[in-house]
Coordinates of C-alpha atoms and ligand atoms in Angstrom, one line a residue:
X23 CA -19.7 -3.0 14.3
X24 CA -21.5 -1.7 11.6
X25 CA -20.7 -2.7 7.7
X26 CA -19.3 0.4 6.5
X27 CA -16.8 0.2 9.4
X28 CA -15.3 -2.8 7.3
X29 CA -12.5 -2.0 4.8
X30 CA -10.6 -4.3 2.9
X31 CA -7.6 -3.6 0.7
X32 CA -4.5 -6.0 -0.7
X33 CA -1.2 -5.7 -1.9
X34 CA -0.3 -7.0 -5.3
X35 CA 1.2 -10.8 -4.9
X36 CA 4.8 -11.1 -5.6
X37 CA 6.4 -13.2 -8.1
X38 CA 8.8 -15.5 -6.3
X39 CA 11.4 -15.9 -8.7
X40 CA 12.2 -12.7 -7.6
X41 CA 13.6 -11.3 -4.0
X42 CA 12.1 -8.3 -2.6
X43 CA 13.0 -5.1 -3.6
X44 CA 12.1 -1.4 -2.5
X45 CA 9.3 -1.6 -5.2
X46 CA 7.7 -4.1 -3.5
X47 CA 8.0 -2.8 -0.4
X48 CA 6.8 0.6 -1.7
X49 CA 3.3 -0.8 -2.2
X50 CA 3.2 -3.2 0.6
X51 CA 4.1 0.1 2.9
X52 CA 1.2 2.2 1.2
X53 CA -1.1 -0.8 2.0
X54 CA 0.1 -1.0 5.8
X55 CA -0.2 3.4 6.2
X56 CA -4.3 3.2 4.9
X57 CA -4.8 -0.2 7.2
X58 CA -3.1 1.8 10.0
X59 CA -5.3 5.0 9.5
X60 CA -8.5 3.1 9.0
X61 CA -8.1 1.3 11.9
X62 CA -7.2 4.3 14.0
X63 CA -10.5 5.5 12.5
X64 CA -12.6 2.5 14.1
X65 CA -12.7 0.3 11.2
X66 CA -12.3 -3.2 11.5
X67 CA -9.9 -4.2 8.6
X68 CA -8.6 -7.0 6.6
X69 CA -5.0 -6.3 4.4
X70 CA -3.9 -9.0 2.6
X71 CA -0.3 -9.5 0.9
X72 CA 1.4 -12.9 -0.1
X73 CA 2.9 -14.5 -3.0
X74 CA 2.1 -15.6 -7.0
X75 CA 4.1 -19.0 -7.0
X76 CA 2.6 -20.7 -10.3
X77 CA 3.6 -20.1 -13.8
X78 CA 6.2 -20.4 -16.5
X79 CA 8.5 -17.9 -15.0
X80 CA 8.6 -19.4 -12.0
X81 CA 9.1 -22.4 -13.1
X82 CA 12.0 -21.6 -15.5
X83 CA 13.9 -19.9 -12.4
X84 CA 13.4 -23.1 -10.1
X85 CA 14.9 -24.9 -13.0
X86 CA 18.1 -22.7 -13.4
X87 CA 19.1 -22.8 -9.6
X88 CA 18.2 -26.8 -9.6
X89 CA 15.8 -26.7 -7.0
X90 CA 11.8 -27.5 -7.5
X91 CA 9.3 -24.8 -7.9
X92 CA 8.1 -25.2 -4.5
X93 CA 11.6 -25.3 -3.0
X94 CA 12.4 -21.8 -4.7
X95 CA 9.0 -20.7 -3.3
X96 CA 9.5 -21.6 -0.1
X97 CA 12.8 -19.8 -0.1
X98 CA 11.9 -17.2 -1.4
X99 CA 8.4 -16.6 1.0
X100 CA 10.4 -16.2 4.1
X101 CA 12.6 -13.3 2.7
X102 CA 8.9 -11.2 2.0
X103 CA 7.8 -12.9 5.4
X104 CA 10.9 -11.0 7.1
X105 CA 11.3 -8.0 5.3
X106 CA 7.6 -7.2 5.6
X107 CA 8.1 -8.2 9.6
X108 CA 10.8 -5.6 9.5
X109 CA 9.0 -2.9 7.4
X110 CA 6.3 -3.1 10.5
X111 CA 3.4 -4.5 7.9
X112 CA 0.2 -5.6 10.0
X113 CA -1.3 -7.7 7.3
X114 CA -4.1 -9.9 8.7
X115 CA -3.5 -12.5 6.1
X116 CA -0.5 -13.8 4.0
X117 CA -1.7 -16.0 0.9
X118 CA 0.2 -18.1 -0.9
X119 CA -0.8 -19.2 -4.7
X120 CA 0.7 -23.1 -3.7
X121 CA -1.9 -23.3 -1.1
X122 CA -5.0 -25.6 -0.9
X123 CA -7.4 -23.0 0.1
X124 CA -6.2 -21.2 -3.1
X125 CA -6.4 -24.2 -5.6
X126 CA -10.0 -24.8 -4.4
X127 CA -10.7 -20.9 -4.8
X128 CA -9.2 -21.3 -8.1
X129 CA -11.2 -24.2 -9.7
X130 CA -14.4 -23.3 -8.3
X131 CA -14.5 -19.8 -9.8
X132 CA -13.2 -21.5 -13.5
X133 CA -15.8 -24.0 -13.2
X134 CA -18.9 -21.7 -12.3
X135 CA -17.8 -19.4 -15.5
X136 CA -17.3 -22.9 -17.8
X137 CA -21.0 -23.7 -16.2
X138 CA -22.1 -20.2 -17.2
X139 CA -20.9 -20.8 -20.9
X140 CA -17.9 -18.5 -20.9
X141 CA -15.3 -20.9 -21.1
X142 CA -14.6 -22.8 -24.0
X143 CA -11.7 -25.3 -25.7
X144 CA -9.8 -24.2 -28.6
X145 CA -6.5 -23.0 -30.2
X146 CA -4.4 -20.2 -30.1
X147 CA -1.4 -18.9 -32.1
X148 CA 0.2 -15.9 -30.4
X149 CA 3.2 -14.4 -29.1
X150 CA 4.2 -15.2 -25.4
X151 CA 6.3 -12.7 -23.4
X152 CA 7.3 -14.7 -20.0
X153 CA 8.6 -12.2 -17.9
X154 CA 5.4 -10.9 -18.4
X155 CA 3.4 -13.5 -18.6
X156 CA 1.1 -12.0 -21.6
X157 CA 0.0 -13.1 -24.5
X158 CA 0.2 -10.6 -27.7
X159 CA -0.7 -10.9 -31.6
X160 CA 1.9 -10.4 -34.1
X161 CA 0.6 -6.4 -34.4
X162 CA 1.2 -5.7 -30.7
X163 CA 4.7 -6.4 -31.0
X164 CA 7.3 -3.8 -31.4
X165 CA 10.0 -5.0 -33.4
X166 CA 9.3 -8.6 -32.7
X167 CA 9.4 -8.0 -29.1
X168 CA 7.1 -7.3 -25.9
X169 CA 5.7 -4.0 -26.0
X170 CA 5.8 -3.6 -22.3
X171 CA 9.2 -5.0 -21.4
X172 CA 10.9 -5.1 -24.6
X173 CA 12.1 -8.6 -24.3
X174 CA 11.5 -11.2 -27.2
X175 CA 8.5 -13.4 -27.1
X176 CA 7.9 -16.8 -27.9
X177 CA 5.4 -18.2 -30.7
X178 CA 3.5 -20.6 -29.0
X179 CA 0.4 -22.7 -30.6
X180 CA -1.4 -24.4 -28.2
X181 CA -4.8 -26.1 -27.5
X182 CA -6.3 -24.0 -25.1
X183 CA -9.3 -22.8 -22.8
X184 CA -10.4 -19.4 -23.5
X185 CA -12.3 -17.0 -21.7
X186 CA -14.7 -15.1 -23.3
X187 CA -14.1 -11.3 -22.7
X188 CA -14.8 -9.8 -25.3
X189 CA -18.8 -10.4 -24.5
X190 CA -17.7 -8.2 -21.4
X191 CA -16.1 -5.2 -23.1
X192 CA -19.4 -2.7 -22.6
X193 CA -20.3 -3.8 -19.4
X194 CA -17.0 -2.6 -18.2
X195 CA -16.8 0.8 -20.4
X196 CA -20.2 1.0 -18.7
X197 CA -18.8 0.2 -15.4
X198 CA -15.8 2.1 -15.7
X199 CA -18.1 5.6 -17.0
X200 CA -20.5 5.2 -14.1
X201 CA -18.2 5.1 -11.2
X202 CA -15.3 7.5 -11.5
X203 CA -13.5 6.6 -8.7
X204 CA -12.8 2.8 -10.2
X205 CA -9.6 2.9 -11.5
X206 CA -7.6 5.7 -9.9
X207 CA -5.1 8.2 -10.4
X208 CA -7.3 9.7 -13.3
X209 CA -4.8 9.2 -16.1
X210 CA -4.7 5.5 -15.6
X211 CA -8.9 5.3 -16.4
X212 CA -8.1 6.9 -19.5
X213 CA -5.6 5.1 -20.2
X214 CA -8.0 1.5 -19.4
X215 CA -11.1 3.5 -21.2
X216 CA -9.1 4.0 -24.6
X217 CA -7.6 0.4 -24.1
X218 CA -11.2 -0.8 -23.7
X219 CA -12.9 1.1 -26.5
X220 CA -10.4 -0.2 -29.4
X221 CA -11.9 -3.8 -28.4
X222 CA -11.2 -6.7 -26.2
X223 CA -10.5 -10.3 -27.2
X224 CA -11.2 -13.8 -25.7
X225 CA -8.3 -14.4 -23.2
X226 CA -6.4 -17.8 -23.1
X227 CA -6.6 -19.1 -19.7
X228 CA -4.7 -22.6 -19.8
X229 CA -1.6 -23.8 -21.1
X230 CA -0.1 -27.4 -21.9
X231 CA 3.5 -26.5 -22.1
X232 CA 4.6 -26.7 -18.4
X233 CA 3.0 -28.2 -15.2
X234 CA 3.7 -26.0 -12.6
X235 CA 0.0 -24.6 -11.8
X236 CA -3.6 -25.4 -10.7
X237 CA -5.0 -28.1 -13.1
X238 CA -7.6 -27.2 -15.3
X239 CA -10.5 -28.8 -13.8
X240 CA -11.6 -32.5 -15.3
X241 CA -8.5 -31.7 -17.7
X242 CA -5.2 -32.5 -16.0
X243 CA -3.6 -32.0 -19.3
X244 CA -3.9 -28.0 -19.0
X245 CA -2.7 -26.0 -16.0
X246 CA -5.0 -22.5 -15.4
X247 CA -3.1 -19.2 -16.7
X248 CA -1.0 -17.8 -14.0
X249 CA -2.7 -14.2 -14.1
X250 CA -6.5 -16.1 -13.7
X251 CA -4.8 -18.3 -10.7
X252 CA -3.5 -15.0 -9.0
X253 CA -6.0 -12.4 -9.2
X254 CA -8.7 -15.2 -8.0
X255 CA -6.1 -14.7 -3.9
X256 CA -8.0 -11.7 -3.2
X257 CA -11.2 -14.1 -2.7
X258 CA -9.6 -17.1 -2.1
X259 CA -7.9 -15.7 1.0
X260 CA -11.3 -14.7 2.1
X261 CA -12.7 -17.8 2.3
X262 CA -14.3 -18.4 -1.3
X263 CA -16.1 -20.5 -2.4
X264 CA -16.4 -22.0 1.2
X265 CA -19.7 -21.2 2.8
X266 CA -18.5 -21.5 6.5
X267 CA -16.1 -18.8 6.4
X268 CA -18.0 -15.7 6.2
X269 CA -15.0 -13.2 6.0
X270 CA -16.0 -13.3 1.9
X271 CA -19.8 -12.1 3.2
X272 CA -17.9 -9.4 5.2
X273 CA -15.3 -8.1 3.2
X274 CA -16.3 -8.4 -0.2
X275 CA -16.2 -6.4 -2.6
X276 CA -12.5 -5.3 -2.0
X277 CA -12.8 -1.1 -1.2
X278 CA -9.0 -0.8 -2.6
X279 CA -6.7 -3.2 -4.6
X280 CA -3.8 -1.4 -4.6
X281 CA -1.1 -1.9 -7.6
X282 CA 1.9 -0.5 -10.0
X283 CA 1.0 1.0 -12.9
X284 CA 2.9 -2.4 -14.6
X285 CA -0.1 -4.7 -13.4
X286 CA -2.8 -2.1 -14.7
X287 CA -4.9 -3.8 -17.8
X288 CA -4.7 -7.6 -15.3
X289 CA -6.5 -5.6 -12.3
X290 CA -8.8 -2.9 -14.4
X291 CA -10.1 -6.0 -17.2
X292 CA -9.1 -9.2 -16.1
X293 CA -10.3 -9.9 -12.9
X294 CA -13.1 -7.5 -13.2
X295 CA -14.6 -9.6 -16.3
X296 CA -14.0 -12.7 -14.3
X297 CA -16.0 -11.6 -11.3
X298 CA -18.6 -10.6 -13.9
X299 CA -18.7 -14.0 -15.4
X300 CA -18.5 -15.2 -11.9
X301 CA -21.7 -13.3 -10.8
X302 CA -18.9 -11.6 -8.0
X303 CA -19.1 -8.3 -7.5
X304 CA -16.8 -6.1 -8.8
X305 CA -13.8 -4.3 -6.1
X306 CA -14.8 -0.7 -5.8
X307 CA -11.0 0.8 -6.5
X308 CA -8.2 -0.1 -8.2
X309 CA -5.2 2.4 -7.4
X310 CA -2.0 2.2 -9.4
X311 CA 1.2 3.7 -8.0
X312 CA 4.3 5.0 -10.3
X313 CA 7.1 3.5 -10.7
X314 CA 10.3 4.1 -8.7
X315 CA 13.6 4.5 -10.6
X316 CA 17.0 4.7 -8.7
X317 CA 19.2 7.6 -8.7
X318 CA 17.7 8.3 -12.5
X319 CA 17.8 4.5 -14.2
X320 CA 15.5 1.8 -13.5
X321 CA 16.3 -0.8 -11.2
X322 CA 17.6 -4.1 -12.5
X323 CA 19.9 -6.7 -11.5
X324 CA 22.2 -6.0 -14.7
X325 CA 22.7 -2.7 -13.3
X326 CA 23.3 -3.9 -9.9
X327 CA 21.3 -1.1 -8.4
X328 CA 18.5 -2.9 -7.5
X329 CA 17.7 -1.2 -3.8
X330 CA 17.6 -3.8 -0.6
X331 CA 14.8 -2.4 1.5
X332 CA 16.7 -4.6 4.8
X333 CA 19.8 -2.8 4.2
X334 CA 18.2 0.5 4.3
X335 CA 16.1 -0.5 7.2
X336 CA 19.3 -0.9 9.4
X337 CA 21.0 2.1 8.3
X338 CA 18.3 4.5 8.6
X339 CA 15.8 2.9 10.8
X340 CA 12.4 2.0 9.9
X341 CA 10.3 5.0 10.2
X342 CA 12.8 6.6 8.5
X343 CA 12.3 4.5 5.4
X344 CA 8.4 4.5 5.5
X345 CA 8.7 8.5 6.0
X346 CA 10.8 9.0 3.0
X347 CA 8.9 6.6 0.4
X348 CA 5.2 7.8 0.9
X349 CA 6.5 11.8 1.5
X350 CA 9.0 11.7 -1.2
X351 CA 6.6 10.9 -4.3
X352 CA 2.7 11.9 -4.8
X353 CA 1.1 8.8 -5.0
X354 CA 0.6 7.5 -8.3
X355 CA 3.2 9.0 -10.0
X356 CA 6.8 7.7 -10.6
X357 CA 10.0 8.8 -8.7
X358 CA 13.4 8.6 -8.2
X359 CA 15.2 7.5 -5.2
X360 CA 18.4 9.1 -3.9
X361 CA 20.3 8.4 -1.2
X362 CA 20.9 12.3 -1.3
X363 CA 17.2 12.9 -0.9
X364 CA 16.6 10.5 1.7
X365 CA 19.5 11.8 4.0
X366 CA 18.0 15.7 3.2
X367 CA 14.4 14.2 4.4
X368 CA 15.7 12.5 7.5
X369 CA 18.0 15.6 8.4
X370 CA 15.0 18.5 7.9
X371 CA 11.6 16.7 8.2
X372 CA 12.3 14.3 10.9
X373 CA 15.7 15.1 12.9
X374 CA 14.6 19.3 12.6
X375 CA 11.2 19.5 12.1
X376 CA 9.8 17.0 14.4
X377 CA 12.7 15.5 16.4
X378 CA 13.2 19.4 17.5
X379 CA 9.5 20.0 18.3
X380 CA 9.3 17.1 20.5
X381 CA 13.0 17.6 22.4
X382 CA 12.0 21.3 22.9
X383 CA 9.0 21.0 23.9
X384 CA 9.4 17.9 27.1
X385 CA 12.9 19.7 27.8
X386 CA 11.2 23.0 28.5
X387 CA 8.0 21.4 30.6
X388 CA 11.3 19.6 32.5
X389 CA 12.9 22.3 33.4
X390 CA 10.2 24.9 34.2
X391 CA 7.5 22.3 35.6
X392 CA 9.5 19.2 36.8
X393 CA 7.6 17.3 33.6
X394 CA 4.3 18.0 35.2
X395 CA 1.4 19.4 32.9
X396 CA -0.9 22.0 34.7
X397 CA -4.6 23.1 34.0
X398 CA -4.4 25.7 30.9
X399 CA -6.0 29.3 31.8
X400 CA -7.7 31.4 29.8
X401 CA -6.8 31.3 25.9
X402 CA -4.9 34.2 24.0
X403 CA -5.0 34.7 20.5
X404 CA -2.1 32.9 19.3
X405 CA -3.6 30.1 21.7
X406 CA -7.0 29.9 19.4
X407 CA -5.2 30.6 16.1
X408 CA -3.0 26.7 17.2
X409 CA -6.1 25.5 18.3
X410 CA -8.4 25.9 14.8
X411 CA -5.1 25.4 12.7
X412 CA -5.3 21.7 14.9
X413 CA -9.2 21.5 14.3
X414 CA -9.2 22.1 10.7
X415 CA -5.9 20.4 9.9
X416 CA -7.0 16.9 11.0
X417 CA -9.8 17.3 8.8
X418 CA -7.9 18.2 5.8
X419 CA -5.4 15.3 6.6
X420 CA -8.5 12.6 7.0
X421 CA -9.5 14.0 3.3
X422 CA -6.2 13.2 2.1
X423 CA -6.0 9.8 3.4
X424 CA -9.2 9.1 1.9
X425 CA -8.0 10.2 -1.5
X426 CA -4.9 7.9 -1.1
X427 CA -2.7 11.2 -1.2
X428 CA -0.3 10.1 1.6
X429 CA 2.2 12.8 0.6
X430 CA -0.8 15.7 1.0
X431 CA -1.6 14.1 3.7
X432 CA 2.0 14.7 5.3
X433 CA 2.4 17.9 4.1
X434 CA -0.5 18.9 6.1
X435 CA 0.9 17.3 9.1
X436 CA 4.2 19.1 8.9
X437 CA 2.1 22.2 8.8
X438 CA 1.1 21.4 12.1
X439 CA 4.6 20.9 13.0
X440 CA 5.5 24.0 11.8
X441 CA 2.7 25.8 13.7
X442 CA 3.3 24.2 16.9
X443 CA 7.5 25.5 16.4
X444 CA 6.3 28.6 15.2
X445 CA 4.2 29.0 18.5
X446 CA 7.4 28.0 20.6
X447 CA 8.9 31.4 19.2
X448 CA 5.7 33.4 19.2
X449 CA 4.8 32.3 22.9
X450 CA 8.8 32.4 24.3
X451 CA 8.4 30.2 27.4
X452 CA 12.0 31.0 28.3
X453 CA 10.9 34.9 28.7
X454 CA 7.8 34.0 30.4
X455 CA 9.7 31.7 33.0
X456 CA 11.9 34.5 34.1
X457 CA 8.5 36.4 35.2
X458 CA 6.7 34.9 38.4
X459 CA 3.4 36.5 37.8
X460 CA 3.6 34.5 34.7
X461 CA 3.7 31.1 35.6
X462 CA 0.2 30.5 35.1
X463 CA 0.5 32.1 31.3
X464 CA 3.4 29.7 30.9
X465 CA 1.6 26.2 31.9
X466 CA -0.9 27.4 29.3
X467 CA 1.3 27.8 26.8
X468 CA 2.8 24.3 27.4
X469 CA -0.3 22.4 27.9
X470 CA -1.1 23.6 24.3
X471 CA 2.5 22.8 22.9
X472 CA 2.6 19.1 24.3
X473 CA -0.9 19.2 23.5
X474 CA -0.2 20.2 20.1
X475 CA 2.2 16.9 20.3
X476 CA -0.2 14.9 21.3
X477 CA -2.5 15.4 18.1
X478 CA 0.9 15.3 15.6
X479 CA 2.3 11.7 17.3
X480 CA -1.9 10.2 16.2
X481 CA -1.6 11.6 13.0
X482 CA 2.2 10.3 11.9
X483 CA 1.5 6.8 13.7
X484 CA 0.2 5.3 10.7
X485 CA 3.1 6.4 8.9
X486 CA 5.8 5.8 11.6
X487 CA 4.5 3.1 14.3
X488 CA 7.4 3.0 16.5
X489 CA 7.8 7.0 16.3
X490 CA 4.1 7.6 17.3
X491 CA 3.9 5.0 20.0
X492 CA 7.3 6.3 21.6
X493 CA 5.8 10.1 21.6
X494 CA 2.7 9.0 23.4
X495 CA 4.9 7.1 25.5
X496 CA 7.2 10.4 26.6
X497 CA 3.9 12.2 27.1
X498 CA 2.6 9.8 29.7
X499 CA -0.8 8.1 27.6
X500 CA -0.9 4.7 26.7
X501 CA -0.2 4.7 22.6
X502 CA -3.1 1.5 22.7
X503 CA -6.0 3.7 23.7
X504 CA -5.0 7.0 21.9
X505 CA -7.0 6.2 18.2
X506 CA -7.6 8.8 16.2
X507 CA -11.5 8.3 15.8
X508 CA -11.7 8.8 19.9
X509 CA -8.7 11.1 20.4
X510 CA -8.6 13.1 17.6
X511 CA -10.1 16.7 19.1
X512 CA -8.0 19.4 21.2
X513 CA -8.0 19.5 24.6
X514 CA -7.3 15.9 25.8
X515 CA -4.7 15.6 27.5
X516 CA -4.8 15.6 31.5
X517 CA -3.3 18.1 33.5
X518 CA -1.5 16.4 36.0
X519 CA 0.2 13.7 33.9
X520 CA 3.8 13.4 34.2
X521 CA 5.8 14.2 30.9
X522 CA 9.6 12.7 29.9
X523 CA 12.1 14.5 28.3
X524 CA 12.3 13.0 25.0
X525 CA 16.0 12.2 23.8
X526 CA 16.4 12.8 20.2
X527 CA 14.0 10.9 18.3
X528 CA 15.9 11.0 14.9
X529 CA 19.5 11.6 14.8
X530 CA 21.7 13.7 12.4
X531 CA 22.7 12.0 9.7
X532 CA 26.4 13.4 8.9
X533 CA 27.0 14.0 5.1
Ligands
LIG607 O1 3.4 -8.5 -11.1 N1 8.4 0.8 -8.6 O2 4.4 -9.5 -9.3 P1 5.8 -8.7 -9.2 C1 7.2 0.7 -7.9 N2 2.7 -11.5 -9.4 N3 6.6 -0.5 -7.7 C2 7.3 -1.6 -8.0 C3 8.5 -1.6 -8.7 C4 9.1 -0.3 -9.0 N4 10.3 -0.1 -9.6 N5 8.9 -2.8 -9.0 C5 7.9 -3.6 -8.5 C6 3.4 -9.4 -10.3 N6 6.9 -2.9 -7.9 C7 2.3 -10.4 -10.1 C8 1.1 -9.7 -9.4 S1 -1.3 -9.7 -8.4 C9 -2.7 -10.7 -8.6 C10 -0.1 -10.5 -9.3 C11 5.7 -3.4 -7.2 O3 6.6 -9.5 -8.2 C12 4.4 -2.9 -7.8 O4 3.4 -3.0 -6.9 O5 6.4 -8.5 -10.5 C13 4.2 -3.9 -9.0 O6 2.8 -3.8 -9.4 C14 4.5 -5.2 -8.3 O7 5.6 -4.8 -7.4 C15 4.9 -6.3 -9.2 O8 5.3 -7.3 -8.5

């Protein structure tokens, strides 16, 4: 396999003090559609998710339900574990912060920077926000309080190892300036290059006051800042520092850590000056989503309308869900979920759109062919106008998938859907079936329908698994060999193969 077939992308980690919500799943999803398309594209690839277990907050939750930080995690692990089982997530790797390979990761990448001379022991006075887990000075703070989450802060004066940063702040301006497609959507580089340009400053990286982390190495006393500990999974999960394991050769540098807007500044300066300092090189996107609010608030526990991704799963099904989050909202900006919205999605995208396409079409080759496809004769016009709508749609899809615009990317595909309906009514099969000396025009015209299928089910599979694996199924081809980089032209399908009349893929949901 050749090297640019490799592709590499991660999910943030998730805090375990915390069950999973749809938030979380709303970036683990997005993760699982591109590892899903790229591998249908002939890439070999690695997607990592798993969980941040160190730190203060952590700590402070274990403490409040009288169990030990490790006990909570381990709780708390196997509810992600089975929601993302659930969700149908093919990650490759699951890493967890409390894990050797991690801690080694960890102080081998704070020692080679301390050897390089860009660690060094002093003293801070600052403000800590914990839910955060940020540092701020007494200007950042708004009204005494965390300028991101609005929750008070703690003054904290500590003997600490700090990171020297600001020696990095133009390298990455330069960084950032050279290579557009770093940090992505747009508005979030301009939002890092304005951060970047009003200065940075030496980060703390260790703290006294609690245990519950990775020692500082040779200095047991300190314990390494969560957000230094976490960001280092994405190479400690590939095998870094160890020599033998050469999935760090192969995948590194990351081609996509994908991220909420919330985590920006830790993904976009943090770990980038680290890998710097490191003498790593640097990921080659960062893509921050939006964030979701629910029927107009944010979600929080006060409010008790903190979405359960399980419960939805089993009301709506699956594919369903993973439909409706990526189709609902461009990617990168915030939106709202609605349990209005998602039954209108379900009901005219899926159960209409697509769940009619398919029933029509298998019913009709039932009844007027026994299920059997035939050899197509020669083309009409409406014939060629499906045909290059189907050639220079996939095209326009794979550019969208690129660009991490999975909602484009569906719209295109429900163009298709529309075009193959639309040639159902142009074509009317049940006019040509009551013609005999038009048989022959009406195997045509369903070789091209199912055909017409055939592309749609490759192109949704990485969105909905189960849906696309079931539609290859009804149409007789074995959903393992039909990837899009070998399947993805018109034409394929054999006459001869024996299609099933599809029952209703997505059912009506009743208002
Ligand atoms: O920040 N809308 O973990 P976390 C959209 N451990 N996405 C949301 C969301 C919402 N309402 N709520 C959460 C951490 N997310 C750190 C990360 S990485 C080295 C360490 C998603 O459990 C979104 O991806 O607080 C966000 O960035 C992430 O969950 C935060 O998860």
């Amino acid at each position: 396999m050749s090297v640019d077939k490799r592709f590499y992308l991660t999910t943030p980690i998730y805090y375990v003090n915390d069950v999973p919500h749809i938030g979380h799943a709303y970036t683990t999803l997005a993760c699982d559609v591109m590892a899903r398309y790229k591998r249908a594209r002939g890439y070999e690839v690695s997607f990592l998710t798993g969980t941040d277990e160190h730190g203060q907050k952590v700590e402070k939750a274990a403490h409040a339900k009288g169990e030990t930080p490790l006990e909570l995690a381990d709780r708390v692990v196997k509810r992600f574990q089975s929601l993302w089982e659930k969700l149908n997530i093919s990650n490759t790797d699951f890493i967890r912060t409390s894990q050797e390979r991690h801690k080694l990761a960890v102080q081998e990448i704070f020692r080679t920077i301390e050897a390089k001379g860009d660690i060094y022991l002093g003293e801070y006075e600052d403000w800590y926000c914990t839910p955060c887990e940020t540092f701020w000075t007494e200007t950042n703070l708004l009204d005494g309080n965390c300028p991101d989450c609005g929750r008070p802060t703690d003054k904290l004066k500590e003997e600490s190892y700090f990171f020297r940063m600001s020696k990095y702040q133009d390298q990455m301006l330069e960084h950032i300036e050279a290579n557009p497609d770093f940090i992505q959507p747009k508005t979030r580089r301009n939002e890092i290059l304005s951060f970047l340009r009003e200065g940075l400053r030496d980060l703390s990286i260790s703290r006294t006051t609690f245990s519950w982390g990775i020692p500082v190495p040779g200095n047991d006393k300190h314990v390494i800042y969560v957000w230094f500990d976490a960001l280092t999974n994405y190479i400690s999960a590939l095998g870094y520092p160890n020599d033998s394991n050469d999935d760090f050769n192969k995948f590194w540098p990351c081609d996509a850590h994908v991220i909420g807007k919330d985590i920006l500044r830790f993904h976009t300066i943090y770990w980038p000056t680290f890998l710097l300092a490191a003498g790593l090189p640097l990921p080659k996107k960062i893509f921050a989503h939006g964030w979701w609010t629910v029927e107009g608030q944010k979600m929080s526990k006060s409010l008790a309308n903190v979405v359960e991704p399980n419960m939805l799963i089993d009301k709506y099904g699956v594919d369903a869900i993973r439909y409706f989050l990526l189709r609902e909202v461009p990617f990168g900006l915030d939106g709202d979920f609605s349990h209005s919205a998602l039954v209108h999605r379900i009901n005219s995208d899926l159960a209409n759109d697509l769940g009619n396409l398919v029933s029509r079409s298998t019913a009709m080759l039932s009844k007027y062919f026994k299920g059997e496809l035939t050899t197509p004769c020669k083309e009409t016009d409406i014939d060629k106008v499906l045909r290059d709508k189907f050639i220079q749609i996939v095209a326009v899809v794979y550019k969208h998938m690129e660009a991490f615009a999975f909602n484009k990317a569906l719209q295109s595909i429900w163009e298709l859907v529309s075009a193959a309906n639309k040639y159902i009514d142009d074509s009317a099969p049940w006019t040509l079936a009551k013609d005999d000396d038009q048989r022959e025009r009406l195997g045509t015209v369903m070789y091209n329908l199912l055909e017409a299928v055939r592309l749609i089910s490759l192109l949704v599979t990485p969105f909905m698994p189960d849906t696309g694996a079931r539609i290859c199924t009804i149409l007789g081809i074995d959903p393992e060999d039909q990837q899009l980089d070998k399947h993805d032209s018109w034409g394929l399908l054999k006459p001869g193969t024996m299609v099933e009349k599809a029952t209703p893929l997505f059912p009506r949901i009743e208002t």
